[in-house]
Amino acid sequence: VALTGDGGDEVFCGYNRYDFIANHWPTIEKIPYPVRKFISNHLSGLNLRGITKFSDLLPTKLHSGRLDTKIKKIALVLRCTSVEEVYNTLTTLWADPADIVLLDEAFKISFDDVMLRSDGLDNVEKMMFWDTLGYLPDDILHKVDRASMGISLEVRSPFLDKDVIALAARLPTKMKVRDGKGKWALRQVLYKYVPSEIIDRPKEGFTVPIGIWLRGPLRDWVEDLLATKRLEKDGLFKPKIIRKIWTEHLSGKKDWSSPLWTILMFQAWNAAQK
């Protein structure tokens, strides 16, 4: 049996987007929309190729992740008019599915029901609630279950114990996000047992080099799934847009690895159904 920290971010407020919505969105929201849109347009028009190499010049807390991706996200967030829009922007790989999907109405994901059930919560609590009902079970726990069961390993997540969740729900937001850091209450306990330099390191994931693989050993597989004739026959995605994105990724002009992966997974699944 292995113990994991899954659920700690959703229950005790660990993701960067919680800090953003608590400490930065209220200020951004006060800026007149035309001004925000103007700034967004200019950020979107920047040539971000190679800008990631300058990320070391930024404060340590901003080192994780790609700088170009962060700038793109900022540009999109500036166009948001509600916390719901901010959430969708920060958690989706395609800003507008209609850009690539022909049958966009059929593929739209509606958060209306979940969002209605979050009435009465503050903005941070809403995001935590949406993540707990969506991202946590549909992404995080799903991957953990597959990976662990694949090698006959039992995994337990103490942070998802109902009593722990009930306790966390009673804590005010200021005990979860404070001084620009998430999981504040947990940190105070941990400081008693673990050196602060270990606790306060930048959050890091464990991603794999999908972008390099798509240009290398997986290239033939991608070309097959994203062939123009195949896309046209399926009638689901816009072939010209998809091919343009794939060409840009191959040339190294842009890193489309994560958005492309979502299309490739759907295409692979769709092919398996036939």
CSV table of C-alpha atoms in Angstrom, one decimal:
chain,number,residue,atom,x,y,z
A,1,VAL,CA,0.0,0.0,0.0
A,2,ALA,CA,1.2,3.5,-0.9
A,3,LEU,CA,0.0,6.8,0.5
A,4,THR,CA,-0.3,9.8,-1.8
A,5,GLY,CA,-1.0,13.5,-1.4
A,6,ASP,CA,-3.8,13.5,-4.0
A,7,GLY,CA,-6.6,15.9,-2.9
A,8,GLY,CA,-4.3,18.1,-0.9
A,9,ASP,CA,-4.4,20.9,-3.5
A,10,GLU,CA,-8.1,20.7,-4.1
A,11,VAL,CA,-9.1,20.5,-0.4
A,12,PHE,CA,-6.5,22.8,1.2
A,13,CYS,CA,-6.0,25.3,-1.7
A,14,GLY,CA,-2.7,24.4,-3.3
A,15,TYR,CA,-3.0,25.4,-6.9
A,16,ASN,CA,-1.5,28.7,-8.2
A,17,ARG,CA,-4.9,29.6,-9.7
A,18,TYR,CA,-6.4,29.8,-6.2
A,19,ASP,CA,-3.8,32.4,-5.2
A,20,PHE,CA,-4.4,34.2,-8.5
A,21,ILE,CA,-8.1,34.4,-8.1
A,22,ALA,CA,-7.7,35.5,-4.4
A,23,ASN,CA,-5.0,38.1,-4.8
A,24,HIS,CA,-4.8,39.3,-8.4
A,25,TRP,CA,-8.2,38.8,-10.1
A,26,PRO,CA,-10.0,41.5,-7.9
A,27,THR,CA,-7.4,44.1,-9.2
A,28,ILE,CA,-7.6,43.0,-12.8
A,29,GLU,CA,-11.4,43.0,-12.6
A,30,LYS,CA,-11.4,46.7,-11.8
A,31,ILE,CA,-9.5,47.6,-14.9
A,32,PRO,CA,-11.9,48.8,-17.7
A,33,TYR,CA,-12.5,46.0,-20.1
A,34,PRO,CA,-11.4,48.0,-23.2
A,35,VAL,CA,-8.0,48.5,-21.6
A,36,ARG,CA,-7.7,44.9,-20.7
A,37,LYS,CA,-8.6,43.8,-24.2
A,38,PHE,CA,-6.0,46.3,-25.7
A,39,ILE,CA,-3.3,44.8,-23.5
A,40,SER,CA,-4.4,41.3,-24.3
A,41,ASN,CA,-4.3,41.9,-28.0
A,42,HIS,CA,-0.7,43.2,-27.7
A,43,LEU,CA,0.4,40.2,-25.6
A,44,SER,CA,-1.2,37.8,-28.0
A,45,GLY,CA,0.7,39.4,-30.9
A,46,LEU,CA,4.1,39.0,-29.3
A,47,ASN,CA,6.6,36.6,-30.9
A,48,LEU,CA,7.1,34.3,-28.0
A,49,ARG,CA,9.5,31.9,-29.7
A,50,GLY,CA,12.6,31.4,-27.5
A,51,ILE,CA,11.3,33.7,-24.7
A,52,THR,CA,11.3,30.8,-22.3
A,53,LYS,CA,15.2,31.0,-22.1
A,54,PHE,CA,14.8,34.2,-20.2
A,55,SER,CA,12.7,32.7,-17.5
A,56,ASP,CA,15.7,32.4,-15.2
A,57,LEU,CA,15.7,36.2,-14.9
A,58,LEU,CA,12.3,36.0,-13.1
A,59,PRO,CA,11.7,35.5,-9.4
A,60,THR,CA,12.1,31.8,-8.3
A,61,LYS,CA,8.4,31.3,-7.7
A,62,LEU,CA,7.8,31.9,-11.5
A,63,HIS,CA,10.4,29.5,-12.8
A,64,SER,CA,8.2,26.4,-13.1
A,65,GLY,CA,6.4,26.0,-16.4
A,66,ARG,CA,6.9,27.6,-19.8
A,67,LEU,CA,7.1,31.4,-19.8
A,68,ASP,CA,5.5,31.7,-23.2
A,69,THR,CA,2.6,29.6,-22.0
A,70,LYS,CA,2.2,31.8,-19.0
A,71,ILE,CA,2.1,34.9,-21.1
A,72,LYS,CA,-0.6,33.4,-23.4
A,73,LYS,CA,-2.7,32.5,-20.4
A,74,ILE,CA,-2.4,36.0,-19.0
A,75,ALA,CA,-3.5,37.4,-22.4
A,76,LEU,CA,-6.6,35.2,-22.3
A,77,VAL,CA,-7.4,35.9,-18.7
A,78,LEU,CA,-7.4,39.7,-19.3
A,79,ARG,CA,-10.4,39.1,-21.6
A,80,CYS,CA,-12.4,37.3,-18.9
A,81,THR,CA,-15.4,38.9,-17.3
A,82,SER,CA,-16.2,36.4,-14.5
A,83,VAL,CA,-14.5,33.9,-12.2
A,84,GLU,CA,-16.2,31.2,-14.3
A,85,GLU,CA,-14.5,32.4,-17.4
A,86,VAL,CA,-11.2,32.6,-15.6
A,87,TYR,CA,-11.5,29.1,-14.4
A,88,ASN,CA,-12.3,27.7,-17.9
A,89,THR,CA,-9.4,29.7,-19.3
A,90,LEU,CA,-6.9,28.4,-16.8
A,91,THR,CA,-8.0,24.8,-17.0
A,92,THR,CA,-8.6,24.2,-20.7
A,93,LEU,CA,-6.0,23.7,-23.4
A,94,TRP,CA,-8.2,25.2,-26.1
A,95,ALA,CA,-9.5,28.6,-25.4
A,96,ASP,CA,-12.4,28.1,-27.7
A,97,PRO,CA,-13.2,24.6,-29.0
A,98,ALA,CA,-15.1,26.2,-31.9
A,99,ASP,CA,-11.6,27.1,-33.3
A,100,ILE,CA,-10.9,23.5,-34.1
A,101,VAL,CA,-14.1,21.5,-33.8
A,102,LEU,CA,-16.7,21.5,-36.6
A,103,LEU,CA,-19.6,20.3,-34.4
A,104,ASP,CA,-18.8,22.7,-31.5
A,105,GLU,CA,-22.3,22.6,-30.1
A,106,ALA,CA,-22.2,18.9,-29.7
A,107,PHE,CA,-18.9,18.9,-28.0
A,108,LYS,CA,-19.4,21.8,-25.6
A,109,ILE,CA,-18.9,21.0,-22.0
A,110,SER,CA,-21.4,22.8,-19.7
A,111,PHE,CA,-20.4,23.7,-16.2
A,112,ASP,CA,-23.8,25.3,-15.5
A,113,ASP,CA,-25.1,22.6,-13.1
A,114,VAL,CA,-21.8,22.4,-11.1
A,115,MET,CA,-21.5,26.2,-11.0
A,116,LEU,CA,-25.1,26.6,-9.8
A,117,ARG,CA,-24.3,24.3,-6.9
A,118,SER,CA,-21.4,26.5,-5.9
A,119,ASP,CA,-23.6,29.5,-5.2
A,120,GLY,CA,-22.8,31.1,-1.8
A,121,LEU,CA,-19.1,30.3,-2.0
A,122,ASP,CA,-16.4,32.9,-2.4
A,123,ASN,CA,-14.3,32.8,-5.6
A,124,VAL,CA,-11.5,30.6,-4.2
A,125,GLU,CA,-14.0,28.2,-2.7
A,126,LYS,CA,-15.8,28.0,-6.0
A,127,MET,CA,-12.6,27.0,-7.9
A,128,MET,CA,-11.8,24.4,-5.2
A,129,PHE,CA,-15.3,23.0,-5.5
A,130,TRP,CA,-15.1,22.8,-9.3
A,131,ASP,CA,-11.7,21.1,-9.2
A,132,THR,CA,-13.0,18.6,-6.6
A,133,LEU,CA,-15.9,17.5,-8.7
A,134,GLY,CA,-14.1,17.6,-12.0
A,135,TYR,CA,-10.3,17.8,-12.3
A,136,LEU,CA,-9.6,15.6,-9.3
A,137,PRO,CA,-11.7,12.5,-10.2
A,138,ASP,CA,-11.6,12.8,-14.0
A,139,ASP,CA,-7.8,13.5,-14.3
A,140,ILE,CA,-5.7,13.1,-11.2
A,141,LEU,CA,-7.3,10.1,-9.5
A,142,HIS,CA,-8.0,8.5,-12.8
A,143,LYS,CA,-4.3,8.4,-13.7
A,144,VAL,CA,-3.2,7.3,-10.3
A,145,ASP,CA,-5.7,4.4,-10.3
A,146,ARG,CA,-4.5,3.2,-13.7
A,147,ALA,CA,-0.8,3.5,-12.9
A,148,SER,CA,-1.1,1.8,-9.5
A,149,MET,CA,-3.4,-1.0,-10.5
A,150,GLY,CA,-1.2,-1.6,-13.5
A,151,ILE,CA,1.5,-2.9,-11.1
A,152,SER,CA,-0.9,-4.3,-8.5
A,153,LEU,CA,-0.2,-1.4,-6.0
A,154,GLU,CA,-2.9,-0.3,-3.6
A,155,VAL,CA,-3.0,3.5,-3.3
A,156,ARG,CA,-4.7,5.5,-0.5
A,157,SER,CA,-5.3,9.2,-0.4
A,158,PRO,CA,-5.5,10.4,3.3
A,159,PHE,CA,-6.4,14.0,2.2
A,160,LEU,CA,-9.6,12.6,0.7
A,161,ASP,CA,-10.8,11.1,4.0
A,162,LYS,CA,-14.3,12.4,4.7
A,163,ASP,CA,-13.3,13.8,8.1
A,164,VAL,CA,-10.3,15.6,6.6
A,165,ILE,CA,-12.5,17.1,3.9
A,166,ALA,CA,-15.0,18.2,6.5
A,167,LEU,CA,-12.3,19.8,8.6
A,168,ALA,CA,-10.9,21.7,5.6
A,169,ALA,CA,-14.3,22.9,4.6
A,170,ARG,CA,-14.7,24.6,8.0
A,171,LEU,CA,-11.5,26.5,7.6
A,172,PRO,CA,-11.8,30.1,6.3
A,173,THR,CA,-10.1,30.9,3.0
A,174,LYS,CA,-7.5,33.0,4.8
A,175,MET,CA,-6.2,29.9,6.5
A,176,LYS,CA,-5.7,28.2,3.1
A,177,VAL,CA,-4.3,31.0,1.0
A,178,ARG,CA,-2.1,33.6,2.7
A,179,ASP,CA,1.0,35.6,1.8
A,180,GLY,CA,0.8,34.4,-1.8
A,181,LYS,CA,1.0,30.7,-0.7
A,182,GLY,CA,-1.5,27.9,-0.8
A,183,LYS,CA,-2.1,25.2,1.8
A,184,TRP,CA,-1.2,27.7,4.5
A,185,ALA,CA,-2.6,25.8,7.4
A,186,LEU,CA,-0.9,22.6,6.3
A,187,ARG,CA,2.4,24.4,5.9
A,188,GLN,CA,2.3,25.6,9.5
A,189,VAL,CA,2.0,22.1,10.8
A,190,LEU,CA,4.7,20.8,8.4
A,191,TYR,CA,7.2,23.6,9.5
A,192,LYS,CA,7.4,21.8,12.9
A,193,TYR,CA,8.9,18.7,11.3
A,194,VAL,CA,10.4,19.6,7.9
A,195,PRO,CA,12.9,22.4,7.0
A,196,SER,CA,11.2,25.4,5.3
A,197,GLU,CA,13.6,25.3,2.3
A,198,ILE,CA,12.2,21.9,1.4
A,199,ILE,CA,8.6,23.0,2.0
A,200,ASP,CA,8.7,26.3,0.1
A,201,ARG,CA,10.3,25.0,-3.1
A,202,PRO,CA,8.5,25.9,-6.4
A,203,LYS,CA,5.8,23.4,-7.3
A,204,GLU,CA,7.0,21.0,-10.0
A,205,GLY,CA,5.1,18.4,-12.0
A,206,PHE,CA,6.5,15.3,-13.6
A,207,THR,CA,5.8,15.8,-17.2
A,208,VAL,CA,7.3,13.9,-20.1
A,209,PRO,CA,8.8,15.4,-23.3
A,210,ILE,CA,5.7,14.9,-25.5
A,211,GLY,CA,6.7,17.8,-27.8
A,212,ILE,CA,10.0,16.1,-28.7
A,213,TRP,CA,8.4,12.7,-29.0
A,214,LEU,CA,5.7,14.0,-31.4
A,215,ARG,CA,8.5,15.4,-33.7
A,216,GLY,CA,10.5,12.2,-33.3
A,217,PRO,CA,9.5,8.6,-32.6
A,218,LEU,CA,5.8,9.4,-32.7
A,219,ARG,CA,5.8,11.4,-35.9
A,220,ASP,CA,4.5,8.7,-38.2
A,221,TRP,CA,1.7,7.9,-35.7
A,222,VAL,CA,0.7,11.6,-35.6
A,223,GLU,CA,0.8,11.9,-39.4
A,224,ASP,CA,-1.6,9.0,-39.7
A,225,LEU,CA,-4.1,10.3,-37.1
A,226,LEU,CA,-4.0,13.9,-38.4
A,227,ALA,CA,-3.9,13.1,-42.1
A,228,THR,CA,-6.1,15.6,-44.1
A,229,LYS,CA,-8.2,12.9,-45.8
A,230,ARG,CA,-8.8,11.2,-42.4
A,231,LEU,CA,-9.9,14.5,-40.8
A,232,GLU,CA,-12.2,15.3,-43.7
A,233,LYS,CA,-13.8,11.9,-43.7
A,234,ASP,CA,-14.5,12.0,-39.9
A,235,GLY,CA,-16.0,15.5,-40.2
A,236,LEU,CA,-15.2,16.4,-36.6
A,237,PHE,CA,-12.2,18.7,-36.7
A,238,LYS,CA,-11.3,21.5,-39.0
A,239,PRO,CA,-8.5,20.0,-41.2
A,240,LYS,CA,-6.8,23.2,-42.2
A,241,ILE,CA,-6.5,24.5,-38.7
A,242,ILE,CA,-5.3,21.1,-37.3
A,243,ARG,CA,-2.7,20.8,-40.1
A,244,LYS,CA,-1.5,24.3,-39.5
A,245,ILE,CA,-1.0,23.7,-35.8
A,246,TRP,CA,0.8,20.4,-36.5
A,247,THR,CA,3.1,22.1,-39.1
A,248,GLU,CA,4.0,24.9,-36.6
A,249,HIS,CA,4.8,22.3,-34.0
A,250,LEU,CA,7.0,20.3,-36.4
A,251,SER,CA,9.0,23.4,-37.3
A,252,GLY,CA,9.6,24.3,-33.7
A,253,LYS,CA,7.9,27.6,-34.2
A,254,LYS,CA,5.4,26.9,-31.4
A,255,ASP,CA,5.0,24.2,-28.8
A,256,TRP,CA,1.5,22.8,-29.4
A,257,SER,CA,2.3,19.4,-27.7
A,258,SER,CA,-0.4,19.6,-25.0
A,259,PRO,CA,-3.3,20.8,-27.1
A,260,LEU,CA,-2.3,18.4,-29.9
A,261,TRP,CA,-2.2,15.5,-27.5
A,262,THR,CA,-5.9,16.0,-26.7
A,263,ILE,CA,-6.8,15.7,-30.4
A,264,LEU,CA,-4.5,12.7,-30.8
A,265,MET,CA,-6.1,10.9,-27.9
A,266,PHE,CA,-9.5,11.5,-29.3
A,267,GLN,CA,-8.4,10.4,-32.8
A,268,ALA,CA,-6.8,7.2,-31.4
A,269,TRP,CA,-10.0,6.5,-29.4
A,270,ASN,CA,-12.2,7.2,-32.3
A,271,ALA,CA,-10.2,4.9,-34.6
A,272,ALA,CA,-10.4,2.1,-32.0
A,273,GLN,CA,-14.2,2.3,-32.1
A,274,LYS,CA,-14.4,1.5,-35.8
